[in-house]
């Protein structure tokens, strides 16, 4: 690996490892950062100081300035309309920690985005064919497929469609949602295996989105809020509507 790339990955790891809520998984997190390099998943990002507001990234030969941005602990806007973002790395690792991933688990991700999260999940479960990821935007799916292939994950199941309906005919040990939803669509509960875990941001109409960690026991979901975050809204038939959320 190029020394400059290695330096920036090491820097991000050191930033993340200082967080008390991530220290217990520091060894795995470091291996994940090096095995699923973030710069392979960011083709472009928006920067108001850049010419035209857009920075295009050559993943084979990124500049030092681009690497500094990509390996900073912040979210990046990767598409303006419809909006799509690469979430803050600390938040991604916190939610993956909530998900309690181990080898051999079958996982559904709703909100593929750049594909980096799907790659981290594939690394965690040690079998990329057990990872399913769905996004409403077909072009994002094709880009994510290319990104995943570039780091050796050739068997992640990707689909363009409404994530609120889940993945027909499949049952999952874990479900992670990376867009804010105002409710839990029935398909997510139905497709979650007994003793499975669902992690999702809940849109409440207030500032920020509380993250829910839900366990399925005896067919029912129970759990807790683990932290606050900010996510783009779920789109499709189960999309967020401020009017509906705030309606008495």
CSV table of N, CA and C in Angstrom, one decimal, residues 8-69:
chain,number,residue,atom,x,y,z
A,8,UNK,N,-2.8,8.2,6.0
A,8,UNK,CA,-4.1,8.8,6.2
A,8,UNK,C,-5.1,7.8,6.8
A,9,UNK,N,-4.9,6.5,6.5
A,9,UNK,CA,-5.8,5.5,7.1
A,9,UNK,C,-5.4,5.4,8.6
A,10,UNK,N,-4.1,5.4,8.9
A,10,UNK,CA,-3.6,5.4,10.3
A,10,UNK,C,-4.1,6.6,11.1
A,11,UNK,N,-4.1,7.7,10.4
A,11,UNK,CA,-4.6,8.9,11.1
A,11,UNK,C,-6.1,8.8,11.5
A,12,UNK,N,-6.9,8.3,10.5
A,12,UNK,CA,-8.3,8.2,10.8
A,12,UNK,C,-8.5,7.2,11.9
A,13,UNK,N,-7.8,6.1,11.9
A,13,UNK,CA,-7.9,5.1,12.9
A,13,UNK,C,-7.6,5.7,14.3
A,14,UNK,N,-6.5,6.5,14.4
A,14,UNK,CA,-6.2,7.1,15.7
A,14,UNK,C,-7.3,8.0,16.2
A,15,UNK,N,-7.9,8.7,15.3
A,15,UNK,CA,-9.0,9.6,15.7
A,15,UNK,C,-10.2,8.8,16.2
A,16,UNK,N,-10.5,7.7,15.5
A,16,UNK,CA,-11.7,6.9,15.9
A,16,UNK,C,-11.4,6.1,17.2
A,17,UNK,N,-10.1,5.6,17.3
A,17,UNK,CA,-9.8,4.8,18.5
A,17,UNK,C,-9.8,5.6,19.8
A,18,UNK,N,-9.8,7.0,19.7
A,18,UNK,CA,-9.9,7.8,20.9
A,18,UNK,C,-11.3,7.8,21.5
A,19,UNK,N,-12.2,7.4,20.7
A,19,UNK,CA,-13.6,7.4,21.2
A,19,UNK,C,-13.9,6.2,22.1
A,20,UNK,N,-14.4,6.5,23.3
A,20,UNK,CA,-14.5,5.4,24.2
A,20,UNK,C,-15.5,4.3,23.8
A,21,UNK,N,-16.5,4.7,23.0
A,21,UNK,CA,-17.5,3.8,22.5
A,21,UNK,C,-17.0,2.9,21.4
A,22,UNK,N,-15.8,3.2,20.9
A,22,UNK,CA,-15.2,2.3,19.8
A,22,UNK,C,-14.0,1.6,20.2
A,23,UNK,N,-13.5,1.8,21.4
A,23,UNK,CA,-12.2,1.2,21.8
A,23,UNK,C,-12.3,-0.3,21.9
A,24,UNK,N,-13.4,-0.8,22.3
A,24,UNK,CA,-13.5,-2.3,22.5
A,24,UNK,C,-13.3,-3.0,21.2
A,25,UNK,N,-13.6,-2.4,20.1
A,25,UNK,CA,-13.4,-3.0,18.8
A,25,UNK,C,-12.3,-2.4,17.9
A,26,UNK,N,-11.3,-1.8,18.6
A,26,UNK,CA,-10.3,-1.1,17.9
A,26,UNK,C,-9.5,-2.0,17.0
A,27,UNK,N,-9.1,-3.2,17.4
A,27,UNK,CA,-8.3,-4.1,16.5
A,27,UNK,C,-9.1,-4.4,15.2
A,28,UNK,N,-10.4,-4.8,15.4
A,28,UNK,CA,-11.1,-5.1,14.2
A,28,UNK,C,-11.3,-3.8,13.3
A,29,UNK,N,-11.6,-2.7,13.9
A,29,UNK,CA,-11.8,-1.5,13.2
A,29,UNK,C,-10.5,-1.1,12.3
A,30,UNK,N,-9.4,-1.3,12.9
A,30,UNK,CA,-8.1,-1.0,12.2
A,30,UNK,C,-8.0,-1.9,11.0
A,31,UNK,N,-8.2,-3.2,11.2
A,31,UNK,CA,-8.2,-4.2,10.0
A,31,UNK,C,-9.2,-3.8,9.0
A,32,UNK,N,-10.4,-3.4,9.4
A,32,UNK,CA,-11.4,-3.1,8.4
A,32,UNK,C,-11.0,-1.9,7.6
A,33,UNK,N,-10.5,-0.9,8.2
A,33,UNK,CA,-10.1,0.4,7.5
A,33,UNK,C,-9.0,0.1,6.5
A,34,UNK,N,-8.1,-0.9,6.8
A,34,UNK,CA,-7.1,-1.2,5.8
A,34,UNK,C,-7.5,-2.2,4.7
A,35,UNK,N,-8.5,-3.0,5.1
A,35,UNK,CA,-9.0,-4.0,4.1
A,35,UNK,C,-10.1,-3.5,3.2
A,36,UNK,N,-10.7,-2.4,3.7
A,36,UNK,CA,-11.8,-1.8,2.9
A,36,UNK,C,-11.5,-0.3,2.8
A,37,UNK,N,-10.5,0.1,2.1
A,37,UNK,CA,-10.1,1.5,2.0
A,37,UNK,C,-11.2,2.4,1.5
A,38,UNK,N,-11.5,3.5,2.3
A,38,UNK,CA,-12.6,4.3,1.9
A,38,UNK,C,-12.4,5.0,0.6
A,39,UNK,N,-11.2,5.3,0.2
A,39,UNK,CA,-11.0,6.1,-1.0
A,39,UNK,C,-11.4,5.4,-2.3
A,40,UNK,N,-11.6,4.0,-2.2
A,40,UNK,CA,-12.1,3.3,-3.4
A,40,UNK,C,-13.6,3.5,-3.6
A,41,UNK,N,-14.2,4.0,-2.6
A,41,UNK,CA,-15.7,4.2,-2.6
A,41,UNK,C,-16.2,5.6,-2.9
A,42,UNK,N,-15.2,6.5,-2.9
A,42,UNK,CA,-15.6,8.0,-3.1
A,42,UNK,C,-15.1,8.4,-4.5
A,43,UNK,N,-16.0,8.4,-5.5
A,43,UNK,CA,-15.6,8.9,-6.8
A,43,UNK,C,-15.6,10.4,-6.9
A,44,UNK,N,-16.4,11.0,-6.1
A,44,UNK,CA,-16.5,12.5,-6.0
A,44,UNK,C,-17.1,12.9,-4.7
A,45,UNK,N,-16.8,14.2,-4.3
A,45,UNK,CA,-17.5,14.7,-3.2
A,45,UNK,C,-17.6,16.2,-3.4
A,46,UNK,N,-18.5,16.9,-2.7
A,46,UNK,CA,-18.8,18.3,-2.9
A,46,UNK,C,-18.0,19.1,-1.9
A,47,UNK,N,-17.3,20.1,-2.4
A,47,UNK,CA,-16.5,21.0,-1.6
A,47,UNK,C,-16.7,22.5,-2.1
A,48,UNK,N,-17.3,23.3,-1.3
A,48,UNK,CA,-17.6,24.7,-1.8
A,48,UNK,C,-16.4,25.5,-2.2
A,49,UNK,N,-15.2,25.1,-1.8
A,49,UNK,CA,-14.0,25.8,-2.1
A,49,UNK,C,-13.4,25.3,-3.5
A,50,UNK,N,-13.9,24.1,-3.9
A,50,UNK,CA,-13.3,23.6,-5.2
A,50,UNK,C,-14.0,24.2,-6.4
A,51,UNK,N,-13.3,24.1,-7.5
A,51,UNK,CA,-13.8,24.7,-8.8
A,51,UNK,C,-15.1,23.9,-9.1
A,52,UNK,N,-16.2,24.6,-9.3
A,52,UNK,CA,-17.4,24.0,-9.6
A,52,UNK,C,-18.1,23.3,-8.5
A,53,UNK,N,-17.4,23.3,-7.3
A,53,UNK,CA,-18.0,22.7,-6.1
A,53,UNK,C,-17.8,21.2,-6.0
A,54,UNK,N,-17.3,20.6,-7.0
A,54,UNK,CA,-17.1,19.1,-7.0
A,54,UNK,C,-15.7,18.7,-7.1
A,55,UNK,N,-15.3,17.8,-6.3
A,55,UNK,CA,-13.9,17.2,-6.4
A,55,UNK,C,-14.0,15.8,-6.9
A,56,UNK,N,-13.4,15.5,-8.1
A,56,UNK,CA,-13.4,14.2,-8.7
A,56,UNK,C,-12.2,13.4,-8.2
A,57,UNK,N,-12.4,12.2,-7.8
A,57,UNK,CA,-11.3,11.4,-7.2
A,57,UNK,C,-10.9,10.2,-8.1
A,58,UNK,N,-9.6,10.1,-8.3
A,58,UNK,CA,-9.1,8.9,-9.0
A,58,UNK,C,-8.6,8.0,-7.9
A,59,UNK,N,-9.4,6.9,-7.7
A,59,UNK,CA,-9.1,6.0,-6.6
A,59,UNK,C,-7.7,5.3,-6.7
A,60,UNK,N,-7.2,5.2,-7.9
A,60,UNK,CA,-5.9,4.6,-8.2
A,60,UNK,C,-4.8,5.5,-7.8
A,61,UNK,N,-5.1,6.8,-8.0
A,61,UNK,CA,-4.0,7.8,-7.7
A,61,UNK,C,-4.6,9.1,-7.1
A,62,UNK,N,-5.2,9.0,-5.9
A,62,UNK,CA,-5.8,10.2,-5.3
A,62,UNK,C,-4.7,11.1,-4.8
A,63,UNK,N,-5.0,12.4,-4.8
A,63,UNK,CA,-4.1,13.4,-4.3
A,63,UNK,C,-4.0,13.3,-2.7
A,64,UNK,N,-3.0,13.9,-2.2
A,64,UNK,CA,-2.9,14.0,-0.7
A,64,UNK,C,-4.0,14.8,-0.1
A,65,UNK,N,-4.4,15.8,-0.8
A,65,UNK,CA,-5.5,16.7,-0.3
A,65,UNK,C,-6.9,15.9,-0.3
A,66,UNK,N,-7.1,15.1,-1.3
A,66,UNK,CA,-8.3,14.3,-1.4
A,66,UNK,C,-8.3,13.2,-0.3
A,67,UNK,N,-7.1,12.6,-0.1
A,67,UNK,CA,-7.0,11.6,1.0
A,67,UNK,C,-7.3,12.2,2.3
A,68,UNK,N,-6.8,13.4,2.5
A,68,UNK,CA,-7.0,14.0,3.8
A,68,UNK,C,-8.5,14.2,4.1
A,69,UNK,N,-9.2,14.6,3.1
A,69,UNK,CA,-10.7,14.8,3.2
A,69,UNK,C,-11.4,13.5,3.4
